[in-house]
Coordinates of C-alpha atoms in Angstrom, one line a residue:
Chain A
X275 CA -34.8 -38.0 31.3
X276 CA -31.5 -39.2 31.3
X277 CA -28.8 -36.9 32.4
X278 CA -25.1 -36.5 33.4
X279 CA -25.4 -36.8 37.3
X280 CA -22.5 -34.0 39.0
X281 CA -19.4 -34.1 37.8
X282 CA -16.5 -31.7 38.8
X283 CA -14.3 -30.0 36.8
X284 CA -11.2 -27.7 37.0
X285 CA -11.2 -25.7 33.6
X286 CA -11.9 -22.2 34.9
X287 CA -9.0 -21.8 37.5
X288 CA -7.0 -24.7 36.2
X289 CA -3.0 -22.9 36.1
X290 CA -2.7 -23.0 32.6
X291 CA 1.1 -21.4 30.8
X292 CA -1.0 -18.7 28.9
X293 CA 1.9 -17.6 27.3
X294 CA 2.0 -20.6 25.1
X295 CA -1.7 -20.5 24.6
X296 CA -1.3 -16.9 23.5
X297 CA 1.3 -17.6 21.1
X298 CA -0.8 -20.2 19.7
X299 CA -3.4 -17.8 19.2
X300 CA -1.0 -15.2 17.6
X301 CA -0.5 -17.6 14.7
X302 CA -4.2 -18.3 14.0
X303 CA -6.6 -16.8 11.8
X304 CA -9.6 -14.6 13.0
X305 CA -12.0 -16.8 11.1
X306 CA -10.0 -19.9 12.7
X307 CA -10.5 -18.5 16.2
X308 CA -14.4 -18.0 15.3
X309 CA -14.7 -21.5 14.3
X310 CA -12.7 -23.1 17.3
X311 CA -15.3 -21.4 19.2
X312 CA -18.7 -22.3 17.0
X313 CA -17.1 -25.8 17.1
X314 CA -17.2 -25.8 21.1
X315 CA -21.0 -25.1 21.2
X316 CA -20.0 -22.1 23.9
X317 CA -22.9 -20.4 25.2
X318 CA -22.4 -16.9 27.1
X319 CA -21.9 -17.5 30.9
X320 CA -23.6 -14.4 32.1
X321 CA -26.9 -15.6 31.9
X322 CA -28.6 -15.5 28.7
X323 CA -26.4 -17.8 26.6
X324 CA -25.5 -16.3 23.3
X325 CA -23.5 -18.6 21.7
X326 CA -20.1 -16.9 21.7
X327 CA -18.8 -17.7 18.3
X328 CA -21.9 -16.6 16.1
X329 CA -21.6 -13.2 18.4
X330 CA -17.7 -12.8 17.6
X331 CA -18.8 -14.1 13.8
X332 CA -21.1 -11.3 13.6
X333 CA -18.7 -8.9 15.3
X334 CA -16.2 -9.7 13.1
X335 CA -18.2 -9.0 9.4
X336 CA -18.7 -5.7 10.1
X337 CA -16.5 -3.5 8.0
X338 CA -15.9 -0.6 10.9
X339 CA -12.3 0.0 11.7
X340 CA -13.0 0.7 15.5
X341 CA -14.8 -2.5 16.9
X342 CA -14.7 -2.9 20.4
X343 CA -14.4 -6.1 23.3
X344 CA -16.2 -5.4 26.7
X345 CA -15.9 -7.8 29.3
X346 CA -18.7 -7.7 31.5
X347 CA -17.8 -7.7 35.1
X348 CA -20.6 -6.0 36.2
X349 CA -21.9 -9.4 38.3
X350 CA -25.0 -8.2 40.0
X351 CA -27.7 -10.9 40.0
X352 CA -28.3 -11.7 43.5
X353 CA -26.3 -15.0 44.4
X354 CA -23.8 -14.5 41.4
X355 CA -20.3 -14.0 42.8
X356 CA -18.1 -16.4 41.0
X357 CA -16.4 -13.6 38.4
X358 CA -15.3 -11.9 41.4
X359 CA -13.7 -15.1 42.2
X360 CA -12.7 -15.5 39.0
X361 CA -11.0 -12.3 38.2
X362 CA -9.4 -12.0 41.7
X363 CA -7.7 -15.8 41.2
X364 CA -7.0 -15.7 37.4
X365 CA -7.2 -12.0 35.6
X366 CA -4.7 -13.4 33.4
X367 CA -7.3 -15.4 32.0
X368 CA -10.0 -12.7 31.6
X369 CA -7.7 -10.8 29.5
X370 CA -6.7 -13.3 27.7
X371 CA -10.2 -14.2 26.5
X372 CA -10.2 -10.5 25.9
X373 CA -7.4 -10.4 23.5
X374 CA -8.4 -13.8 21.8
X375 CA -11.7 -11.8 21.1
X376 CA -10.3 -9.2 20.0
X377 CA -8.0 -10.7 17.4
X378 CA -11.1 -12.8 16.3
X379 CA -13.5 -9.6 15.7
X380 CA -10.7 -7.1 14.6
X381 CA -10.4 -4.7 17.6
X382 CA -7.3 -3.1 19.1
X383 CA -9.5 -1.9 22.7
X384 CA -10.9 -4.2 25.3
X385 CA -12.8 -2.1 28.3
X386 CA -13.6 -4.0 31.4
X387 CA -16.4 -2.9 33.2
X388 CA -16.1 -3.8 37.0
X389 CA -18.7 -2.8 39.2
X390 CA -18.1 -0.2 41.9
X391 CA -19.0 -3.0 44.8
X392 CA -15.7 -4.5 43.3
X393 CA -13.4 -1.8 43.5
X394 CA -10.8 -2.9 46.4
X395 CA -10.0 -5.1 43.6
X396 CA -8.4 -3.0 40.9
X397 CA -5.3 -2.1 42.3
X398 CA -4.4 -5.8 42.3
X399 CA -6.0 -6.0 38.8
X400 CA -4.1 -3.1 37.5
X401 CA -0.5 -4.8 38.7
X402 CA -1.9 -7.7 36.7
X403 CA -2.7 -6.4 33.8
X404 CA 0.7 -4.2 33.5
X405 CA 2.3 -8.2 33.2
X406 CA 0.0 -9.2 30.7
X407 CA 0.5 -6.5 29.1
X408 CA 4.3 -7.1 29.0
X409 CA 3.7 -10.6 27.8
X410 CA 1.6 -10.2 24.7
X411 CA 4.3 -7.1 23.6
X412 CA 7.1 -9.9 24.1
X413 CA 4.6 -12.2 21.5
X414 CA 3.8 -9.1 19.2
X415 CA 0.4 -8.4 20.2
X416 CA -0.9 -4.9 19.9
X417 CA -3.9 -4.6 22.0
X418 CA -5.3 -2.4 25.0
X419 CA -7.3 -3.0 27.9
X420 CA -8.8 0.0 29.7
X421 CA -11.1 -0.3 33.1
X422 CA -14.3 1.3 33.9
X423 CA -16.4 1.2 37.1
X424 CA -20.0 1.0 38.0
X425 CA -21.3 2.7 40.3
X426 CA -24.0 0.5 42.2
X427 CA -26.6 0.2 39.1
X428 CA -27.9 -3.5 38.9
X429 CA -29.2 -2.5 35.3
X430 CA -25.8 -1.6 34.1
X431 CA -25.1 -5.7 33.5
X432 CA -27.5 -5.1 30.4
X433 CA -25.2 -5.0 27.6
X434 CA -26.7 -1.7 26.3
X435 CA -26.9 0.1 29.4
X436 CA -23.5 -1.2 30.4
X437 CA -22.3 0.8 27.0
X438 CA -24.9 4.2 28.2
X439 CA -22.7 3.7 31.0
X440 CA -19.2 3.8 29.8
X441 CA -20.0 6.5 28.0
X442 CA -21.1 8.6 31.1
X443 CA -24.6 8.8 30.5
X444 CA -27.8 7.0 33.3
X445 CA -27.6 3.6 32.5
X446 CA -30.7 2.9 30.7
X447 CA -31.2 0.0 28.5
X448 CA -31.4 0.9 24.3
X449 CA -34.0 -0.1 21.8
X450 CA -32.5 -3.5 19.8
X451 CA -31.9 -3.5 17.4
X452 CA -29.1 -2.4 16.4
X453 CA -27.7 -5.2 18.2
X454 CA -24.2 -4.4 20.1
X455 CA -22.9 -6.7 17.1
X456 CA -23.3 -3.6 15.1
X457 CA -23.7 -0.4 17.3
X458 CA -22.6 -1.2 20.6
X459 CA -20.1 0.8 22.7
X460 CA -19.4 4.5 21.3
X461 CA -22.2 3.5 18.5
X462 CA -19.2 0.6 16.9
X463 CA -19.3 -3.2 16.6
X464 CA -18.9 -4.6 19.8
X465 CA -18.4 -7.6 21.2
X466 CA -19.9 -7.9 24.8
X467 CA -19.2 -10.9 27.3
X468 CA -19.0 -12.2 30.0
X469 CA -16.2 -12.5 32.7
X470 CA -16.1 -16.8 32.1
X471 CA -17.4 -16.7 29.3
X472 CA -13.8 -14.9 27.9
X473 CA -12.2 -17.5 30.6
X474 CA -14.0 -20.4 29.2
X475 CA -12.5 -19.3 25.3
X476 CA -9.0 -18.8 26.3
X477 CA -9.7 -22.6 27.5
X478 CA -11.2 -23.6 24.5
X479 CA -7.9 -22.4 22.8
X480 CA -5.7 -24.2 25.2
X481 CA -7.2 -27.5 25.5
X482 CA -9.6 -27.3 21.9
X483 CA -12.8 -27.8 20.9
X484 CA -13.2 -31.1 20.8
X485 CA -12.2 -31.5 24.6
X486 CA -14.8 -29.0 25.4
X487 CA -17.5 -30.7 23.3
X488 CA -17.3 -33.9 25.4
X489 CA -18.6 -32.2 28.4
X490 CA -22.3 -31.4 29.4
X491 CA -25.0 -32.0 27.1
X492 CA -26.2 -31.1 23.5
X493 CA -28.1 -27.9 24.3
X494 CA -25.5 -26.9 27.1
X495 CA -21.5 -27.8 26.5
X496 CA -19.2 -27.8 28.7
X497 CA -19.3 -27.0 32.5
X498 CA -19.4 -23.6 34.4
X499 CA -19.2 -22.0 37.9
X500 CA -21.7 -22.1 39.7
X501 CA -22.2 -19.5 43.3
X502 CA -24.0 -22.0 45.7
X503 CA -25.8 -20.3 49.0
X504 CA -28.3 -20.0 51.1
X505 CA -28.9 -23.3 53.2
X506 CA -25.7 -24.6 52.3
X507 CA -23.3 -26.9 55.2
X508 CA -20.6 -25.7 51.7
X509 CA -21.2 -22.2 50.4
X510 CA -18.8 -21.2 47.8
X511 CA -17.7 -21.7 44.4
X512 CA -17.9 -24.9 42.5
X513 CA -17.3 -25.5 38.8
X514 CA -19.7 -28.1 37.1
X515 CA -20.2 -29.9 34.5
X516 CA -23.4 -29.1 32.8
X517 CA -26.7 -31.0 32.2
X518 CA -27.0 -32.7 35.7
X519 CA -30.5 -32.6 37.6
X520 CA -31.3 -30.3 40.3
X521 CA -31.8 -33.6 42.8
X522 CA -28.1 -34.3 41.9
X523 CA -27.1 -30.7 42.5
X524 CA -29.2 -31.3 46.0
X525 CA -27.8 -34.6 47.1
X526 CA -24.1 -32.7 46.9
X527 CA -25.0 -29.5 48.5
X528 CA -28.4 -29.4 50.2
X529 CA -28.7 -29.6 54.1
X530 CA -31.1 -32.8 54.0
X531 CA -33.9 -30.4 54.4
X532 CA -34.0 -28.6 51.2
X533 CA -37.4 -27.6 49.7
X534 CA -36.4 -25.4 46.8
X535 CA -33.4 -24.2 44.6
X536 CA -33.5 -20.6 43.1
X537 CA -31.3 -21.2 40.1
X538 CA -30.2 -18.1 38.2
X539 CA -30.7 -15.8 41.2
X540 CA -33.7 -13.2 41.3
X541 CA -34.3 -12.9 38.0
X542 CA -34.4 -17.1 37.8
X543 CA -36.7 -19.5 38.5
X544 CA -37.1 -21.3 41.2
X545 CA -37.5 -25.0 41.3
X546 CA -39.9 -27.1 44.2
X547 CA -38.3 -30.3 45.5
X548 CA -41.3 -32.4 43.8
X549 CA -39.4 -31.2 40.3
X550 CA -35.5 -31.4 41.5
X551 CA -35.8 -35.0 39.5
X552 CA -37.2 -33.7 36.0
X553 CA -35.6 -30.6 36.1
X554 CA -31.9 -30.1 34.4
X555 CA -29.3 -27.3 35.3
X556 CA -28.8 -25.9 31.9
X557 CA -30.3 -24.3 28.7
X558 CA -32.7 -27.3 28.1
X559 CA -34.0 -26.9 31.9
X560 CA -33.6 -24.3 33.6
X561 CA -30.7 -21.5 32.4
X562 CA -28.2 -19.7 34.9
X563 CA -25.9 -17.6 35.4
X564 CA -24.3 -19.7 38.1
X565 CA -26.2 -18.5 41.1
X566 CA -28.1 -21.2 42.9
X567 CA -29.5 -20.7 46.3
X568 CA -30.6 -23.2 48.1
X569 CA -34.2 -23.0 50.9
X570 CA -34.9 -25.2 53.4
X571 CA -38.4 -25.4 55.4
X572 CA -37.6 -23.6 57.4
X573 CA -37.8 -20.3 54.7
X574 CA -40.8 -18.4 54.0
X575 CA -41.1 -18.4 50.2
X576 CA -43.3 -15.2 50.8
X577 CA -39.8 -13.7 52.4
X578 CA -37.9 -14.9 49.4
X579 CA -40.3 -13.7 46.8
X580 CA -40.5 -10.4 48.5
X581 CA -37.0 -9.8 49.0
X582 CA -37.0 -10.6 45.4
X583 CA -39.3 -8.0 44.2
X584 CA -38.3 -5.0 46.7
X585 CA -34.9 -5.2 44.9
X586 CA -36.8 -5.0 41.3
X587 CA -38.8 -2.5 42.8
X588 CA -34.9 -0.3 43.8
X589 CA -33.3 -1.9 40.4
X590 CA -35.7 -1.2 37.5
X591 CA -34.3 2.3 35.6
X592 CA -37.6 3.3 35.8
X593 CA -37.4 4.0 31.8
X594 CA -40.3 2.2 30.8
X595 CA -43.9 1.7 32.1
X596 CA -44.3 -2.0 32.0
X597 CA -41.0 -2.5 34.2
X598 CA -41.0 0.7 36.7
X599 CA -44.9 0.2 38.0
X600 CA -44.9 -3.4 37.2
X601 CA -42.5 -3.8 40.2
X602 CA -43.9 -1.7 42.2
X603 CA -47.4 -3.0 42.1
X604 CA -46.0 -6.9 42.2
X605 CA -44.4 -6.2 45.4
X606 CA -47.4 -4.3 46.9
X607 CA -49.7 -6.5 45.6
X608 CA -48.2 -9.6 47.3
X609 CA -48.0 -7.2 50.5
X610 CA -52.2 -6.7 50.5
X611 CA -52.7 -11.1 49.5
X612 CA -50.5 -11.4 52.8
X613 CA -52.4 -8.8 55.4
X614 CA -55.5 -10.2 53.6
X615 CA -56.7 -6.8 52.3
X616 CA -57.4 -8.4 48.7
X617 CA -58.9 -12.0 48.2
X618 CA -56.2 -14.7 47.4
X619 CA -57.5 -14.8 43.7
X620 CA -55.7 -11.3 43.3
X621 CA -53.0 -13.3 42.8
X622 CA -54.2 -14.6 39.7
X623 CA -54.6 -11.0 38.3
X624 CA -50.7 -10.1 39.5
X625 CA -49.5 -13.4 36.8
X626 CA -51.2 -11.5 34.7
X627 CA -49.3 -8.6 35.0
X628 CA -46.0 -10.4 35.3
X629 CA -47.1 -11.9 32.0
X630 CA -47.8 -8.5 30.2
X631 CA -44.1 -7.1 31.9
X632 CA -42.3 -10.2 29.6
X633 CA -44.0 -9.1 26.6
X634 CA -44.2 -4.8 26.8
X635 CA -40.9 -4.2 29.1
X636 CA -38.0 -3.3 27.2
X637 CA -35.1 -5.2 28.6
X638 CA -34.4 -8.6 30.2
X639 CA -34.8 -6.8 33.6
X640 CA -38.4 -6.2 33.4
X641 CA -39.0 -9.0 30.8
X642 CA -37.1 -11.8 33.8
X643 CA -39.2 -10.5 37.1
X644 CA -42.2 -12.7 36.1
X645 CA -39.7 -15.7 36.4
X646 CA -39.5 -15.6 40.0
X647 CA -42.7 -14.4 40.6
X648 CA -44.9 -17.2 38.4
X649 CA -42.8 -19.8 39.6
X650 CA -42.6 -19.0 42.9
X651 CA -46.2 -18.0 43.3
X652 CA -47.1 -21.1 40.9
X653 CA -45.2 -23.7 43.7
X654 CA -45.8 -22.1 46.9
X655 CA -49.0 -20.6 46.9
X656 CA -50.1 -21.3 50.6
X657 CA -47.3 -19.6 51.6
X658 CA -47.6 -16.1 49.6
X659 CA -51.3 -16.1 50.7
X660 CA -51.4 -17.6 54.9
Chain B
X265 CA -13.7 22.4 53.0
X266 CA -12.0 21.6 49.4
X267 CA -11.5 23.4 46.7
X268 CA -13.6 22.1 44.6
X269 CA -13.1 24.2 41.1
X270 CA -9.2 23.0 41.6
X271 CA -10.2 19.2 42.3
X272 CA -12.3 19.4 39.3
X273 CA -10.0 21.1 36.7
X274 CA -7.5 18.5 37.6
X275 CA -9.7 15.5 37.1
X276 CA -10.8 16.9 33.6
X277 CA -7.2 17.2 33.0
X278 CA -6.2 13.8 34.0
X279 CA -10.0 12.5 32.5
X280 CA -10.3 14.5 29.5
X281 CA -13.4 17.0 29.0
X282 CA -15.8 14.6 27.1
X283 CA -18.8 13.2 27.9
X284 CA -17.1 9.5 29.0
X285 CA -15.0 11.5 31.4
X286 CA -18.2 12.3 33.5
X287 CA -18.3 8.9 35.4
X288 CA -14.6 8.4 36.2
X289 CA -14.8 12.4 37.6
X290 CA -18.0 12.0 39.6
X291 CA -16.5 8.9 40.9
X292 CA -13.4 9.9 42.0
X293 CA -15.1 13.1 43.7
X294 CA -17.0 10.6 45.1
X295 CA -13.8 8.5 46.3
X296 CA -12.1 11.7 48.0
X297 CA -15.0 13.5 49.6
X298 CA -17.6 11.0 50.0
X299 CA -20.8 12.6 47.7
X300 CA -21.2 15.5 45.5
X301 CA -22.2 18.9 46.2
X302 CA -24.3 20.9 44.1
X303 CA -21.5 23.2 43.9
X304 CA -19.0 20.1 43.2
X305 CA -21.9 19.0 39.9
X306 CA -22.1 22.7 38.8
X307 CA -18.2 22.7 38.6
X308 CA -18.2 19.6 36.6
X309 CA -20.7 20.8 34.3
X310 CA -18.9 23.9 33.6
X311 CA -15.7 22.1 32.6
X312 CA -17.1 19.6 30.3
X313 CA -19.6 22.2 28.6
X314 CA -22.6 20.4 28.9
X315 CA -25.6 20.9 31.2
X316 CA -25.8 20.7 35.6
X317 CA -28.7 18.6 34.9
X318 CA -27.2 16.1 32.9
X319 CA -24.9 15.8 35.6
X320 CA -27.1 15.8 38.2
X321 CA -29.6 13.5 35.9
X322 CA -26.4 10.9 35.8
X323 CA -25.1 10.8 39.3
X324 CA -28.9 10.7 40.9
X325 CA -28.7 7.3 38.4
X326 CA -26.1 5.6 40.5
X327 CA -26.9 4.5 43.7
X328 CA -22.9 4.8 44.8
X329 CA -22.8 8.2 43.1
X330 CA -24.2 10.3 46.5
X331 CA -25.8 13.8 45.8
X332 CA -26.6 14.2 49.8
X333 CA -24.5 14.3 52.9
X334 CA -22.5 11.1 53.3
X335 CA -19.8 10.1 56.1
X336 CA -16.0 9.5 55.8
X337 CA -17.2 6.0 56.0
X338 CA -20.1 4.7 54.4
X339 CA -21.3 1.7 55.4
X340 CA -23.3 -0.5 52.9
X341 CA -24.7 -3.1 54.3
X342 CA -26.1 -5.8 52.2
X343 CA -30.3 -6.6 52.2
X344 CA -30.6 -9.2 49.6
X345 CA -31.7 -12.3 50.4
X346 CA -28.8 -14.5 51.9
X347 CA -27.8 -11.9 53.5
X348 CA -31.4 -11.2 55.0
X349 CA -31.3 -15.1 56.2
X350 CA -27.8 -15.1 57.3
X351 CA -28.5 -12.4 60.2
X352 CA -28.8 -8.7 58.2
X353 CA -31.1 -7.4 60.8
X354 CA -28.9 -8.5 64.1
X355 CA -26.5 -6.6 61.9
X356 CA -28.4 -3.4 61.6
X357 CA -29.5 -3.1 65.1
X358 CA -25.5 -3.7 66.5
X359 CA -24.3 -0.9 63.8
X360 CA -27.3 1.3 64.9
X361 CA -26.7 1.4 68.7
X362 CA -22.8 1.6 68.4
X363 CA -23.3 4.6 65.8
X364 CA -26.4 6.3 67.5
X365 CA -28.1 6.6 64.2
X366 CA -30.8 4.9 62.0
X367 CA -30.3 3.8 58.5
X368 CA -30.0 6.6 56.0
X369 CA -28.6 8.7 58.5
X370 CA -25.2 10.1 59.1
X371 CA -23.1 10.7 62.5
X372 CA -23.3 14.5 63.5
X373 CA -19.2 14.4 63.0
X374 CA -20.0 13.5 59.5
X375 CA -17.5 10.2 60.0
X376 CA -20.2 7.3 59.1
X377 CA -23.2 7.0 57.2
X378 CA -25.5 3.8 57.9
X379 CA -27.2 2.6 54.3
X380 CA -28.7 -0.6 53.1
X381 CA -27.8 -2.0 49.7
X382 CA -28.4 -4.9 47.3
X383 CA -26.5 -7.9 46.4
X384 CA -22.5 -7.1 46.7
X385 CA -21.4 -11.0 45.9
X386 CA -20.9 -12.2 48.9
X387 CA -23.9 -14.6 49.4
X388 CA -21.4 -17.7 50.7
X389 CA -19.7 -15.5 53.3
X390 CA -23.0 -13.3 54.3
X391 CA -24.1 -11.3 56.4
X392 CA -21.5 -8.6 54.7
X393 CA -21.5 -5.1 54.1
X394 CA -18.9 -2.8 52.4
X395 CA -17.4 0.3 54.1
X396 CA -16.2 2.6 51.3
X397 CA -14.7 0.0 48.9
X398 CA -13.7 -2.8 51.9
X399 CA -15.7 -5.6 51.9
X400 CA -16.4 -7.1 55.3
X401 CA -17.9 -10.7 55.5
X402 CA -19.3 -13.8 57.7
X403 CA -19.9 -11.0 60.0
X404 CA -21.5 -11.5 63.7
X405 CA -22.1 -8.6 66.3
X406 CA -18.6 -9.1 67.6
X407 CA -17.2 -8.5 64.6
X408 CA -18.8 -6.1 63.4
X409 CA -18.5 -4.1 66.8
X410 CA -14.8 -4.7 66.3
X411 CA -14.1 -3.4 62.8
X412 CA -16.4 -0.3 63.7
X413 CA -14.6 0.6 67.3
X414 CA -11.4 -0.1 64.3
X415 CA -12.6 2.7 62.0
X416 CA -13.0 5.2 65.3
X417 CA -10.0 4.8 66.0
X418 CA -9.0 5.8 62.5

């Protein structure tokens, strides 16, 4: 397949004058805003990739008076850090993207929801918002943003827990639907996303569409950031275009002696250096939310995939069956293959189970665990079992 | 030993008294006195009229949300995979002899409380840990003896 190769780009913390970009927006339409953003193909950043403008298109049709924006900031995926880095470097951004969303669904109130490992950050986040704040009064802008923090609960970057969550209840996914579209936060129309994802619009509005259209590929416009680690000579944050091949990802960041790439972090898949070729970063390959860790041989994939599963194991809510013992018995079932207590063919019979935790568990935590399990156990076999 | 009625009648004055208030309450207890007491959840339930157990229920949710003895200083330190492969363990054992205690344990003079935790978005700069809110990162046995021998001397 032919793709785009690696590409850098500077979108994300590219100094942009948002005042002028917010005036702009003060003189659009709602439905003009939607459409700038359908027209740029955006897909949600935080992982699942929603595209943005049916979400705020949906948001916006309801008839409620109170509609909400939550930005999602609640960056736990292991390997994910870049909206720490993106909110530390350019808040001014993030409520931006707030604001535009706001003014394109119809709500006054944005809520950010940080999560607690975060916190040294929101004094500095406070002093920025009181500018931004000052600024969009100056343009005629009446909108609020409020914080909320997490406190340590992986689960609460599911959109609906996130809202249990903000309204001070255990932070434990809803039945869907009702989508958040239509009873999200406080039980209104709400329009959930994530920290670049509300970047990436205010960009859209500076630069427009059609800019952003010319990068990345059909299924995945644009570029993103991407949190590279592991066995890495340059850890960090790098922002991408999209639609390049894990090889090309590898050439730029590997150590020479890279064997696999975990992209989209423990609830991702992860990819064997005999697919890096065929495989593309993005929505036609394989998704992320940015985080890409890097293994070389000298890693035990067993290590990895356990790692993996002991945090499930802490992380799952433990509100439904399929997720809460599904964990459990994945990561304890691995443990016997490995002391040799069960035959290696138990591990068929654990697939199975990961497969029955995508179809009965009821959010993307449970559903995602089978990711990293089938396609870890599916490439590195030998090493779960000797 | 606070009083905690007085702590919590302010924060349901400066929260309100509905059920969002709960978390930004518990936290902040949280923030000033390192966990919550049984007492401290009674108190809470009390002002915002609904049950102990759905305060308790919510708290025991959170991992940061503490319903047992914690430190002046919790350490967190981070088990998730980079970190795990960047020298987590090497970390442990330096924080364990320096403090005398095992993880999930707290120092007699309540001042630290040695925990393990999951991903805190540090991967490119692990091993790290957080003590209270402060992250710490690219740490090595020096500098981790150095920010501890810091905090003792707090």
């Amino acid at each position: 397949m032919k793709n785009k190769g690696l590409n850098k780009v500077d979108l994300i913390f590219e100094k942009i004058d948002s005042k002028e970009v917010l005036e702009k927006v003060y003189k659009m339409t709602p439905a003009g805003i939607v459409q700038g953003v359908l027209d740029s193909g955006l897909k949600g950043r935080g992982g699942a990739g929603f595209p943005t403008g049916l979400k705020w298109k949906y948001t916006a049709a309801e008839k409620e008076t109170v509609k909400y924006v939550v930005c999602n900031a609640d960056e736990g995926e292991p390997g994910t850090f870049k909206d720490r880095e993106i909110l530390d470097r350019v808040s001014y951004k993030v409520y931006g993207g707030m604001l535009i969303a706001g003014k394109a669904i119809g709500a006054q109130t944005g809520i950010v929801y940080l999560r607690g490992e975060y916190r040294y950050l929101l004094p500095k986040l406070l002093i920025e918002l009181d500018a931004f704040n000052k600024q969009i009064k100056e343009i005629g802008f009446d909108f609020n943003i409020e914080f909320r923090m997490g406190s340590g609960a992986y689960i609460c970057g599911e959109e609906s827990a996130l809202f249990e969550s903000i309204e001070g209840k255990r932070g434990e996914p809803r039945n869907k639907p009702p989508y958040p579209t239509t009873s999200g936060v406080f039980d209104k129309p709400t329009s959930i996303n994530n920290v670049e994802t509300l970047v990436t619009a205010m960009m859209i509005m500076a630069h427009g569409a059609e800019k952003f259209v010319q990068l990345g590929t059909k299924d995945s416009r644009g570029s993103k950031v991407f949190s590279v680690s592991g066995d890495t000579p340059t850890p960090g944050i790098f922002e991408l275009e999209l639609g390049m091949a894990v090889q090309h990802f590898v050439d730029e960041f590997g150590d020479g002696d890279t064997k696999a790439v975990q992209v989209g972090g423990a609830s991702g898949f992860c990819v064997p250096r005999k697919k890096f070729t065929e495989t593309i970063i993005g929505f036609e390959g394989v998704p992320t939310g940015g985080s890409m860790k890097l293994f070389n041989s000298s890693r035990s994939m067993y290590n990895v995939l356990h790692n993996y599963l002991d945090f499930f194991a802490e992380e799952s809510c433990g509100q439904c069956t399929p997720c809460r013992i599904g964990c459990q018995q994945l990561l304890k079932g691995i443990e016997k293959v490995k002391k040799g207590e069960v035959q290696s063919t138990y591990l068929n019979e654990l697939v199975k189970l990961a497969d029955t935790m995508k179809i009965a568990a009821k959010c993307g935590l449970g559903q995602s665990v089978g990711n990293a399990f089938k396609s870890i156990v599916g490439n590195f076999r030998e090493e779960i079992i000797y | 030993m606070y009083q905690v009625g007085t702590l919590v009648k302010e924060l349901s004055d400066k929260y309100g008294r509905e059920r969002k208030s709960l978390m930004p309450i518990l936290q902040e207890i949280v923030h000033k006195h390192n966990y919550l007491t049984d007492e401290a959840m009674v108190e809470v339930a009390k002002e915002l009229d609904i049950s102990a157990a759905e305060v308790y229920g919510t708290a025991s949710f959170y991992t940061f949300l503490d319903t047992t003895l914690k430190g002046k200083y919790v350490i967190r330190v981070c088990k998730t995979i980079t970190c795990s492969m960047k020298g987590k363990t090497d970390i442990i054992h330096i924080l364990e002899d320096i403090l005398k205690i095992k993880v999930g344990e707290t120092t007699p003079d309540r001042q630290f409380s040695l925990v393990e935790t999951n991903c805190i978005g540090w991967c490119h700069k692990a091993p790290a840990i957080l003590i209270n809110d402060m992250p710490y990162t690219e740490l090595t046995p020096e500098k981790v003896t150095d920010i501890i021998k810091g905090y003792m001397r707090k």
